[in-house]
Coordinates of N, CA and C in Angstrom, one line a residue:
F6 N 24.9 -24.5 -0.5 CA 25.1 -24.2 -2.0 C 24.5 -25.6 -2.6
T7 N 24.0 -25.6 -3.2 CA 24.1 -26.8 -4.4 C 23.5 -26.7 -6.1
I8 N 24.0 -26.8 -7.2 CA 23.7 -27.0 -8.5 C 23.4 -28.1 -8.6
L9 N 21.3 -27.5 -9.1 CA 20.6 -28.5 -9.8 C 21.4 -28.7 -11.4
P10 N 20.5 -30.1 -11.4 CA 20.9 -30.8 -12.5 C 20.2 -29.6 -13.6
V11 N 20.8 -30.5 -15.6 CA 20.3 -28.8 -16.1 C 18.5 -29.6 -16.5
S12 N 17.9 -30.6 -16.2 CA 16.6 -30.5 -15.5 C 15.8 -30.1 -14.9
A13 N 16.2 -30.3 -13.8 CA 15.1 -29.7 -12.5 C 15.8 -27.8 -12.7
Q14 N 17.0 -27.2 -13.2 CA 17.4 -25.8 -13.5 C 16.3 -25.3 -14.8
T15 N 15.5 -25.8 -15.2 CA 14.5 -25.9 -16.7 C 13.4 -25.3 -16.1
Q16 N 13.2 -27.1 -15.2 CA 11.7 -26.9 -14.3 C 12.3 -25.3 -13.6
A17 N 12.6 -25.1 -12.8 CA 12.4 -24.1 -11.5 C 12.8 -22.7 -13.1
R18 N 12.9 -23.1 -13.6 CA 12.8 -20.8 -14.3 C 12.0 -20.5 -14.4
T19 N 11.7 -19.4 -13.6 CA 10.7 -18.6 -13.6 C 10.9 -17.2 -14.3
W20 N 11.9 -16.7 -15.5 CA 11.5 -15.7 -15.8 C 11.9 -15.8 -17.2
K21 N 11.3 -14.6 -18.4 CA 11.2 -15.0 -19.2 C 11.3 -13.2 -19.8
D22 N 12.1 -13.6 -20.7 CA 12.3 -12.5 -22.0 C 12.3 -11.7 -23.1
S23 N 11.8 -11.2 -24.0 CA 11.5 -10.8 -24.9 C 11.5 -9.6 -26.2
A24 N 12.2 -10.0 -26.9 CA 12.6 -8.9 -28.1 C 12.1 -8.1 -28.9
E25 N 11.6 -6.9 -29.1 CA 10.6 -7.1 -29.9 C 10.4 -5.8 -31.0
L26 N 11.0 -5.7 -32.2 CA 11.6 -5.1 -33.5 C 10.3 -4.5 -34.3
T27 N 10.8 -3.3 -34.9 CA 9.8 -3.2 -36.1 C 10.7 -2.5 -36.6
F28 N 10.3 -2.3 -38.3 CA 11.1 -1.9 -39.1 C 10.3 -1.8 -40.3
I29 N 10.4 -0.2 -40.5 CA 9.1 0.1 -42.3 C 10.6 1.0 -42.8
N30 N 10.7 1.3 -43.9 CA 10.7 1.1 -45.3 C 10.4 1.7 -46.6
S31 N 10.5 3.5 -46.7 CA 9.6 3.2 -48.1 C 10.2 4.1 -48.9
R32 N 10.4 4.2 -50.5 CA 11.0 4.4 -51.4 C 10.0 5.2 -52.3
G33 N 10.2 6.0 -53.0 CA 9.7 6.5 -53.9 C 9.0 7.5 -53.7
N34 N 7.5 8.0 -54.2 CA 7.5 9.2 -53.3 C 7.4 9.7 -52.5
S35 N 7.3 8.8 -51.6 CA 7.6 8.7 -50.0 C 8.8 8.2 -49.2
E36 N 9.6 8.7 -49.2 CA 10.8 8.2 -48.4 C 11.0 8.5 -47.3
Q37 N 10.6 7.2 -45.9 CA 11.1 7.4 -44.6 C 10.6 5.9 -44.2
T38 N 11.7 5.8 -42.9 CA 12.6 5.1 -42.3 C 12.4 5.2 -41.1
T39 N 11.6 3.6 -41.0 CA 11.0 3.9 -38.9 C 11.5 2.4 -38.7
F40 N 12.4 3.4 -37.2 CA 12.9 1.6 -36.3 C 12.3 1.5 -35.2
G41 N 12.2 0.8 -34.4 CA 11.9 0.9 -33.3 C 12.2 -0.9 -33.0
A42 N 12.5 -0.4 -31.9 CA 13.2 -2.2 -30.5 C 12.5 -1.5 -28.9
N43 N 12.1 -2.7 -28.3 CA 11.7 -3.2 -26.9 C 12.0 -4.5 -26.3
N44 N 12.6 -4.2 -25.5 CA 12.7 -5.6 -24.0 C 12.3 -4.9 -23.1
L45 N 10.9 -6.4 -22.8 CA 10.4 -6.7 -21.3 C 11.4 -7.7 -20.4
F46 N 11.5 -7.7 -20.2 CA 12.2 -8.8 -18.9 C 11.5 -9.2 -17.6
T47 N 10.4 -10.7 -17.3 CA 9.9 -10.4 -16.2 C 10.4 -11.9 -15.9
G48 N 10.0 -11.7 -14.1 CA 11.0 -12.8 -13.8 C 9.8 -12.7 -12.2
N49 N 10.1 -14.1 -11.7 CA 9.2 -14.6 -10.4 C 10.2 -15.2 -9.3
L50 N 9.8 -14.3 -8.0 CA 10.9 -15.7 -7.0 C 9.3 -15.9 -5.8
G51 N 9.2 -17.0 -5.2 CA 7.9 -17.2 -4.3 C 6.9 -15.7 -4.7
P52 N 6.8 -14.7 -3.8 CA 6.6 -14.0 -4.0 C 6.3 -12.5 -4.0
W53 N 8.1 -12.7 -4.7 CA 8.7 -11.1 -5.3 C 8.3 -11.0 -6.8
G54 N 8.1 -10.2 -7.5 CA 8.4 -10.5 -9.1 C 9.0 -9.0 -9.5
L55 N 9.5 -8.6 -10.7 CA 10.7 -8.0 -11.5 C 10.2 -7.5 -12.7
E56 N 9.9 -6.5 -13.0 CA 9.8 -6.5 -14.6 C 10.9 -5.1 -15.1
L57 N 11.6 -5.7 -15.9 CA 12.8 -4.7 -16.9 C 12.1 -4.7 -18.2
K58 N 11.9 -3.0 -18.1 CA 11.9 -2.0 -20.1 C 12.8 -1.7 -19.8
A59 N 12.4 -1.9 -21.9 CA 13.6 -1.2 -22.6 C 12.9 -0.7 -23.8
G60 N 13.1 0.5 -24.1 CA 12.8 0.4 -25.8 C 13.3 1.8 -26.2
A61 N 13.4 2.2 -27.4 CA 13.4 3.1 -28.4 C 13.0 3.4 -30.0
L62 N 12.3 4.8 -30.6 CA 11.9 4.8 -31.7 C 12.6 5.4 -32.3
S63 N 12.7 5.6 -33.6 CA 13.0 6.7 -34.1 C 12.4 6.9 -35.4
S64 N 12.4 7.6 -36.0 CA 12.1 7.4 -37.6 C 12.3 9.1 -38.5
E65 N 13.1 8.9 -40.1 CA 13.6 10.2 -40.4 C 13.1 10.2 -41.4
T66 N 12.8 10.9 -42.2 CA 11.3 11.1 -43.6 C 12.5 12.4 -44.1
H67 N 12.8 11.9 -45.6 CA 13.8 12.7 -46.9 C 15.2 13.0 -45.9
G68 N 15.7 11.7 -44.9 CA 16.8 12.3 -44.3 C 17.1 12.7 -43.2
V69 N 15.6 13.6 -43.1 CA 15.9 14.7 -41.6 C 15.8 14.0 -40.4
M70 N 15.7 13.6 -39.0 CA 15.4 12.7 -37.5 C 13.6 13.3 -37.7
T71 N 12.8 13.1 -37.6 CA 11.5 13.4 -37.0 C 10.9 13.1 -36.0
S72 N 11.6 11.6 -35.1 CA 10.6 10.9 -34.1 C 12.1 10.9 -33.4
E73 N 12.6 11.0 -32.2 CA 13.4 10.6 -31.6 C 13.0 10.0 -30.1
K74 N 12.5 8.7 -29.8 CA 11.5 8.8 -28.6 C 12.9 6.9 -27.8
Y75 N 13.6 7.4 -26.3 CA 14.6 6.5 -25.4 C 13.1 6.3 -24.0
N76 N 13.4 4.9 -23.5 CA 12.6 4.5 -22.6 C 13.1 3.5 -21.6
A77 N 13.2 3.4 -20.0 CA 13.6 1.8 -19.2 C 13.3 2.7 -18.3
S78 N 12.8 0.9 -17.7 CA 12.0 1.3 -16.3 C 12.3 0.3 -15.5
E79 N 11.8 -0.2 -14.9 CA 11.3 -1.8 -13.6 C 10.9 -1.5 -13.0
K80 N 10.5 -2.3 -12.1 CA 9.2 -2.6 -11.8 C 9.2 -3.7 -10.5
G81 N 9.0 -3.7 -9.4 CA 9.2 -4.4 -8.4 C 7.8 -4.8 -8.1
T82 N 7.1 -5.8 -7.5 CA 5.9 -6.9 -6.8 C 6.3 -7.4 -5.2
R83 N 5.6 -7.5 -4.6 CA 5.4 -8.0 -3.7 C 3.9 -8.8 -2.7
K84 N 3.6 -10.0 -3.3 CA 2.3 -10.8 -3.1 C 2.1 -10.6 -1.6
L85 N 0.5 -9.4 -1.2 CA 0.4 -9.9 0.4 C -0.4 -10.9 0.9
T86 N -1.6 -11.2 -0.3 CA -2.2 -12.1 -0.2 C -2.1 -12.9 -1.7
G87 N -3.6 -13.6 -2.0 CA -3.8 -14.3 -3.1 C -4.4 -13.3 -3.7
S88 N -4.5 -12.1 -3.9 CA -5.3 -10.9 -5.1 C -4.5 -9.6 -5.1
L89 N -3.8 -9.4 -3.5 CA -3.1 -8.0 -2.8 C -1.5 -7.6 -3.1
Y90 N -0.6 -7.2 -3.4 CA 0.0 -6.2 -3.8 C 0.7 -5.1 -3.7
I91 N 1.9 -5.2 -3.6 CA 2.3 -3.9 -3.2 C 3.7 -3.8 -4.7
Y92 N 4.1 -2.6 -4.7 CA 4.9 -2.4 -6.0 C 5.3 -1.6 -5.7
E93 N 6.4 -0.9 -6.5 CA 7.4 0.2 -6.4 C 7.7 0.4 -8.1
L94 N 8.0 1.7 -8.8 CA 8.6 1.4 -10.0 C 9.5 2.5 -10.5
G95 N 10.6 2.7 -11.1 CA 11.1 3.8 -11.4 C 11.6 3.6 -12.8
G96 N 10.6 5.0 -13.3 CA 11.0 5.0 -14.9 C 12.6 6.1 -15.7
W97 N 12.2 6.2 -16.8 CA 12.9 6.6 -17.6 C 12.5 7.7 -19.3
D98 N 12.9 8.5 -19.0 CA 12.1 8.4 -21.1 C 12.6 9.8 -21.4
K99 N 12.7 9.9 -22.3 CA 13.2 10.8 -23.7 C 12.3 11.2 -24.8
D100 N 12.6 12.0 -24.9 CA 11.5 12.4 -26.7 C 11.7 13.5 -27.1
R101 N 12.5 14.3 -27.2 CA 12.9 15.6 -27.8 C 11.7 16.5 -28.5
F102 N 12.0 15.7 -29.6 CA 10.4 15.9 -30.3 C 9.0 16.8 -29.6
A103 N 8.9 16.1 -28.3 CA 8.1 16.4 -27.4 C 8.6 17.1 -26.4
G104 N 9.2 17.7 -26.7 CA 9.6 18.7 -25.7 C 10.2 18.8 -24.2
I105 N 11.1 16.7 -24.3 CA 11.5 16.1 -23.1 C 12.5 15.9 -23.5
R106 N 13.7 17.1 -23.1 CA 14.6 16.5 -22.6 C 15.3 15.1 -21.7
E107 N 14.4 15.2 -20.7 CA 14.7 13.9 -20.0 C 13.2 13.9 -18.6
R108 N 12.8 12.6 -18.6 CA 11.7 12.7 -17.1 C 11.9 11.5 -16.8
F109 N 12.0 11.9 -15.2 CA 12.4 10.3 -14.3 C 11.3 10.4 -13.4
E110 N 10.5 9.1 -13.4 CA 9.4 9.0 -12.9 C 9.8 8.3 -11.5
T111 N 8.6 8.5 -10.3 CA 9.1 7.2 -8.7 C 7.6 6.5 -8.4
S112 N 6.5 5.9 -7.9 CA 5.9 5.3 -7.7 C 6.2 4.4 -7.4
A113 N 4.6 4.5 -6.1 CA 4.8 3.0 -4.5 C 3.1 2.8 -4.4
G114 N 2.8 1.7 -4.4 CA 1.1 1.7 -3.8 C 0.9 0.4 -4.1
L115 N -0.3 0.1 -4.1 CA -1.3 -1.2 -3.9 C -1.6 -1.5 -4.9
G116 N -1.6 -3.0 -5.6 CA -3.2 -3.3 -6.3 C -3.0 -4.2 -6.2
V117 N -3.8 -5.0 -7.0 CA -4.9 -6.2 -6.6 C -5.6 -6.5 -7.9
E118 N -5.4 -8.1 -8.2 CA -5.6 -8.6 -9.1 C -7.5 -9.0 -9.0
V119 N -8.2 -8.1 -9.9 CA -10.2 -8.0 -9.8 C -9.9 -8.8 -10.2
L120 N -9.8 -9.1 -11.6 CA -10.5 -10.6 -12.0 C -9.7 -12.0 -12.7
K121 N -9.7 -13.2 -12.1 CA -8.3 -13.4 -12.2 C -9.3 -15.4 -12.6
R122 N -9.7 -15.8 -14.1 CA -9.9 -16.4 -14.3 C -9.2 -17.3 -15.6
E123 N -10.0 -18.4 -15.6 CA -8.6 -19.4 -17.2 C -7.7 -18.2 -18.1
N124 N -9.1 -17.5 -18.5 CA -9.0 -17.0 -19.9 C -8.5 -15.5 -19.8
D125 N -9.4 -14.8 -18.5 CA -8.8 -13.3 -18.1 C -8.2 -12.6 -16.4
L126 N -8.1 -11.3 -16.9 CA -7.3 -10.7 -16.4 C -7.1 -9.5 -15.6
V127 N -7.4 -9.2 -14.7 CA -7.5 -7.8 -14.6 C -7.1 -7.2 -13.3
V128 N -6.0 -6.6 -13.2 CA -5.4 -5.7 -12.4 C -5.3 -4.4 -12.2
A129 N -5.6 -3.8 -11.6 CA -5.5 -2.5 -11.2 C -4.4 -1.7 -9.7
E130 N -4.0 -0.9 -10.0 CA -3.4 -0.4 -9.4 C -3.1 1.0 -8.5
L131 N -2.6 1.7 -7.2 CA -3.2 3.0 -6.9 C -2.2 3.7 -6.1
G132 N -1.3 4.6 -6.6 CA -0.2 4.6 -6.1 C 0.2 6.1 -6.3
A133 N 1.6 6.9 -5.2 CA 1.5 8.2 -5.4 C 2.9 8.2 -5.5
G134 N 3.5 8.9 -6.5 CA 5.0 9.5 -6.4 C 5.3 10.4 -6.7
Y135 N 6.7 11.0 -7.2 CA 7.2 12.1 -8.2 C 7.5 11.6 -9.5
I136 N 7.4 13.0 -10.1 CA 7.6 12.8 -11.8 C 8.7 14.3 -11.9
A137 N 10.2 14.7 -12.6 CA 10.6 15.5 -12.5 C 11.2 15.2 -14.2
E138 N 10.8 16.5 -14.8 CA 10.7 16.8 -16.1 C 12.2 17.6 -16.3
D139 N 13.3 17.5 -17.5 CA 13.7 18.5 -17.8 C 13.9 19.0 -19.5
R140 N 12.5 19.8 -19.3 CA 12.1 20.3 -20.3 C 13.1 21.5 -21.4
L141 N 12.5 21.4 -22.6 CA 13.4 21.7 -23.7 C 12.7 23.4 -24.6
G142 N 13.6 24.2 -23.3 CA 12.6 25.3 -24.1 C 11.2 26.1 -23.3
S143 N 11.3 25.5 -21.9 CA 10.8 26.0 -21.5 C 10.8 25.3 -19.6
P144 N 10.5 26.0 -18.9 CA 10.4 25.8 -17.3 C 11.1 24.0 -17.6
N145 N 11.2 23.7 -16.3 CA 11.0 22.4 -15.9 C 10.5 21.9 -15.3
K146 N 9.1 20.7 -15.4 CA 8.3 20.4 -14.3 C 8.8 19.4 -12.7
N147 N 8.9 20.3 -12.2 CA 8.4 18.6 -11.0 C 7.3 18.7 -9.4
F148 N 6.9 17.3 -10.0 CA 6.0 17.6 -9.7 C 5.6 16.1 -7.8
A149 N 4.5 16.5 -7.4 CA 4.0 15.5 -6.8 C 3.3 15.2 -7.6
S150 N 2.9 13.0 -7.9 CA 2.4 12.8 -8.4 C 1.7 11.9 -8.2
G151 N -0.3 11.4 -8.5 CA -1.1 10.6 -8.5 C -0.4 9.3 -8.9
R152 N -1.1 7.9 -9.3 CA -1.4 7.3 -10.2 C -2.1 5.9 -9.8
A153 N -3.4 5.8 -11.2 CA -3.6 5.4 -10.9 C -4.6 3.7 -12.7
Y154 N -4.0 2.9 -12.2 CA -3.8 2.4 -13.8 C -4.2 0.7 -13.8
T155 N -4.7 0.6 -14.8 CA -5.1 -0.8 -14.6 C -5.5 -1.1 -16.3
K156 N -5.4 -3.4 -16.2 CA -4.8 -3.3 -16.9 C -5.4 -4.3 -17.7
Y157 N -6.9 -5.3 -19.3 CA -7.7 -6.8 -18.9 C -6.7 -7.3 -20.4
T158 N -6.4 -8.2 -19.4 CA -5.5 -10.0 -20.6 C -6.9 -10.3 -20.8
R159 N -6.8 -11.2 -21.9 CA -7.9 -11.8 -22.1 C -7.5 -12.5 -22.9
K160 N -7.0 -13.8 -23.3 CA -6.5 -14.9 -24.2 C -7.4 -15.9 -25.0
L161 N -7.7 -15.1 -26.4 CA -8.7 -15.2 -27.0 C -8.5 -16.9 -27.1
S162 N -7.2 -17.7 -27.9 CA -6.9 -18.8 -27.9 C -5.6 -19.3 -27.9
A163 N -6.0 -20.8 -28.5 CA -4.2 -21.1 -28.1 C -2.8 -20.5 -27.9
T164 N -3.2 -19.2 -29.2 CA -1.8 -18.6 -29.9 C -2.1 -17.3 -30.2
A165 N -2.8 -17.1 -29.3 CA -3.7 -15.0 -29.6 C -4.3 -14.3 -28.4
T166 N -3.2 -13.7 -27.9 CA -4.0 -13.3 -26.5 C -4.5 -11.3 -26.5
F167 N -5.4 -10.8 -26.4 CA -5.4 -9.6 -26.7 C -5.7 -8.8 -25.5
S168 N -4.8 -8.0 -25.1 CA -4.0 -6.6 -24.0 C -5.0 -5.1 -24.1
Q169 N -6.1 -4.6 -22.8 CA -6.0 -2.9 -22.9 C -5.0 -2.9 -21.7
D170 N -4.6 -1.4 -21.6 CA -4.1 -1.2 -20.1 C -4.3 0.9 -20.7
A171 N -4.5 1.2 -19.3 CA -4.7 2.1 -19.0 C -4.2 3.5 -17.8
E172 N -3.0 4.1 -18.4 CA -2.9 5.1 -17.4 C -3.6 6.1 -16.8
Y173 N -4.1 6.9 -15.5 CA -3.4 8.3 -15.0 C -2.7 8.9 -14.5
L174 N -2.4 9.7 -14.3 CA -1.0 10.4 -13.6 C -0.9 11.9 -13.5
H175 N -1.5 12.1 -12.4 CA -2.0 13.4 -11.7 C -1.0 14.7 -11.4
D176 N -1.4 15.6 -11.1 CA -0.1 16.5 -10.9 C -0.5 17.3 -9.6
F177 N -0.4 17.4 -8.2 CA -0.6 17.5 -7.0 C -0.8 19.5 -6.9
T178 N 0.5 19.6 -8.3 CA 0.7 21.1 -7.7 C -0.4 21.8 -9.0
D179 N -0.7 21.2 -9.8 CA -1.5 22.0 -10.9 C -2.2 20.6 -11.8
A180 N -3.7 20.3 -11.1 CA -4.4 19.8 -11.9 C -4.9 19.4 -13.3
K181 N -4.8 20.1 -13.7 CA -5.0 20.0 -15.3 C -3.3 20.3 -16.1
D182 N -2.2 19.7 -15.7 CA -1.3 18.4 -16.1 C -1.2 17.5 -16.0
Y183 N -2.1 17.2 -16.1 CA -2.7 15.1 -15.9 C -1.8 14.8 -17.4
R184 N -1.8 13.4 -17.0 CA -1.1 12.1 -17.7 C -1.9 11.5 -18.1
A185 N -2.5 11.3 -19.5 CA -2.9 10.0 -19.4 C -2.3 8.8 -20.1
N186 N -1.8 7.9 -20.4 CA -1.8 6.6 -21.1 C -2.8 5.5 -21.4
A187 N -2.0 5.0 -22.4 CA -2.8 3.5 -23.8 C -2.4 3.0 -24.8
E188 N -2.6 1.6 -24.0 CA -2.1 0.5 -25.1 C -2.8 -1.0 -25.4
T189 N -3.0 -0.5 -26.7 CA -4.1 -1.9 -27.6 C -3.2 -2.6 -27.5
A190 N -3.1 -3.9 -27.5 CA -2.4 -5.4 -28.4 C -3.0 -6.4 -28.3
L191 N -3.0 -6.9 -29.9 CA -3.0 -8.2 -29.8 C -1.4 -9.2 -30.2
V192 N -1.8 -10.5 -29.9 CA -0.5 -10.8 -29.7 C -1.1 -12.7 -30.3
T193 N -0.2 -12.6 -31.6 CA -0.3 -13.9 -32.5 C 0.9 -15.1 -31.9
S194 N 1.0 -15.7 -31.4 CA 2.0 -16.4 -31.5 C 2.4 -17.4 -32.9
L195 N 3.8 -17.0 -33.3 CA 3.9 -18.2 -34.9 C 4.5 -19.5 -34.8
S196 N 4.9 -19.0 -34.1 CA 6.4 -20.6 -32.8 C 5.7 -20.2 -31.0
S197 N 7.0 -20.9 -31.3 CA 7.8 -21.4 -29.4 C 7.9 -20.1 -28.9
K198 N 8.8 -19.6 -30.6 CA 9.8 -18.2 -30.6 C 9.6 -16.9 -30.9
L199 N 8.6 -17.3 -31.7 CA 8.3 -15.8 -32.7 C 6.6 -15.3 -32.2
S200 N 6.5 -14.4 -32.0 CA 4.8 -14.2 -32.0 C 4.7 -12.8 -33.0
L201 N 3.5 -13.0 -33.8 CA 3.6 -11.3 -34.2 C 2.4 -10.6 -33.2
K202 N 2.9 -9.1 -32.9 CA 2.3 -8.3 -32.7 C 1.8 -6.8 -33.4
L203 N 0.2 -6.4 -33.3 CA -0.8 -5.6 -33.0 C -0.8 -4.9 -32.1
G204 N 0.5 -3.2 -32.3 CA -0.4 -2.5 -30.9 C -0.6 -1.0 -31.5
F205 N -1.8 -0.1 -30.5 CA -1.8 1.2 -30.5 C -1.9 1.8 -29.4
K206 N -0.4 2.5 -29.2 CA -0.1 3.9 -28.5 C -1.2 5.0 -28.3
V207 N -1.5 5.8 -27.3 CA -1.9 6.6 -27.5 C -1.8 7.7 -25.7
K208 N -0.3 8.8 -25.4 CA 0.2 9.2 -24.5 C -0.4 10.7 -24.8
V209 N -0.9 11.5 -23.7 CA -2.1 12.4 -23.4 C -1.3 13.3 -22.3
A210 N -0.6 14.2 -22.5 CA -0.4 15.4 -21.6 C -1.1 16.8 -21.8
N211 N -2.1 17.1 -20.8 CA -3.0 18.3 -21.3 C -2.3 19.8 -21.1
E212 N -0.4 19.3 -20.7 CA -0.1 20.9 -20.6 C 1.4 20.4 -21.5
P213 N 1.3 20.1 -22.6 CA 2.7 19.8 -22.9 C 3.7 20.8 -22.8
P214 N 4.9 21.4 -23.5 CA 5.7 21.7 -23.3 C 5.7 22.4 -25.0
P215 N 5.3 24.3 -25.1 CA 5.7 24.8 -25.6 C 6.0 24.2 -27.5
G216 N 5.6 24.1 -28.3 CA 5.2 23.9 -29.9 C 4.7 21.9 -29.6
A217 N 4.8 21.6 -28.9 CA 4.0 20.5 -29.0 C 2.5 20.1 -28.9
V218 N 1.8 19.0 -29.1 CA 0.4 18.6 -28.8 C 0.6 18.1 -28.0
K219 N -1.2 17.9 -27.7 CA -1.4 17.6 -26.6 C -1.5 15.7 -26.7
S220 N -1.7 15.5 -27.7 CA -1.5 13.7 -27.9 C -0.6 13.0 -29.0
D221 N -0.7 11.7 -28.3 CA 1.0 11.1 -29.3 C 0.1 10.0 -29.5
R222 N 0.5 9.3 -31.2 CA -0.2 8.5 -31.5 C 0.6 7.5 -31.9
T223 N 1.2 6.0 -31.7 CA 1.6 5.3 -31.8 C 0.9 3.6 -33.0
T224 N 1.2 3.4 -33.9 CA 0.6 1.9 -34.1 C 2.4 1.6 -35.0
T225 N 2.0 0.1 -34.2 CA 3.5 -0.5 -35.0 C 3.2 -1.6 -34.5
A226 N 3.8 -2.8 -36.2 CA 3.7 -4.2 -36.1 C 4.8 -4.9 -35.7
A227 N 4.9 -5.5 -35.1 CA 6.2 -5.9 -34.4 C 6.3 -7.4 -34.1
L228 N 7.2 -7.7 -34.7 CA 7.6 -9.3 -34.9 C 8.5 -9.3 -32.4
I229 N 8.0 -10.1 -32.7 CA 8.4 -10.5 -31.3 C 9.8 -12.5 -31.0
I230 N 10.8 -11.5 -30.4 CA 11.8 -13.1 -30.3 C 11.5 -13.4 -28.8
N231 N 11.5 -14.4 -28.9 CA 10.7 -15.2 -27.5 C 12.0 -16.1 -26.4
F232 N 12.6 -15.7 -25.2 CA 13.6 -16.2 -25.0 C 13.1 -17.4 -23.4

């Protein structure tokens, strides 16, 4: 067991944590309050990688709750070759206004860095897993799933990065009950610790719970604090 000096510990650091905060408050003709918080932790140790996410978003209009979402997930990766890796992930989310009391997801599969250049990175993943949904006001949905995912990241400048990701989830028991998720984001650094993020998310459930719409869209402007 060896204790590294402070300088060596700093150099050996292979993890990063960032907190994302969103707050909107309007009064007058429209009275609405929106609060959002997300946290992303990433770490690497040799060929192993870890990603931990957690988030919450709530909105009130004239004192009445109109949106309430929570999520948490973990993802582990293990490099096989220079560009090929295996992954496993587990996730939980809750969105009662979309008819979901709780949803649990697991998946495992293969990933590959399709393109890796100085300013561009494209990754793709393909896997299978299981999804269990505890629905409000309708029968629960539990099914074996297939997952296809891709993400493109482009470094626009020394302080700005653009990213686009897309995910497709297939229901092997009912092909019409597919899910799709996508996020477009632009992050600009304000300092070594602070960044500004503009994001647009789309979540699609082709057969949502009764009373819920198929497409859910969220536009955010958030402050990111890097640790």
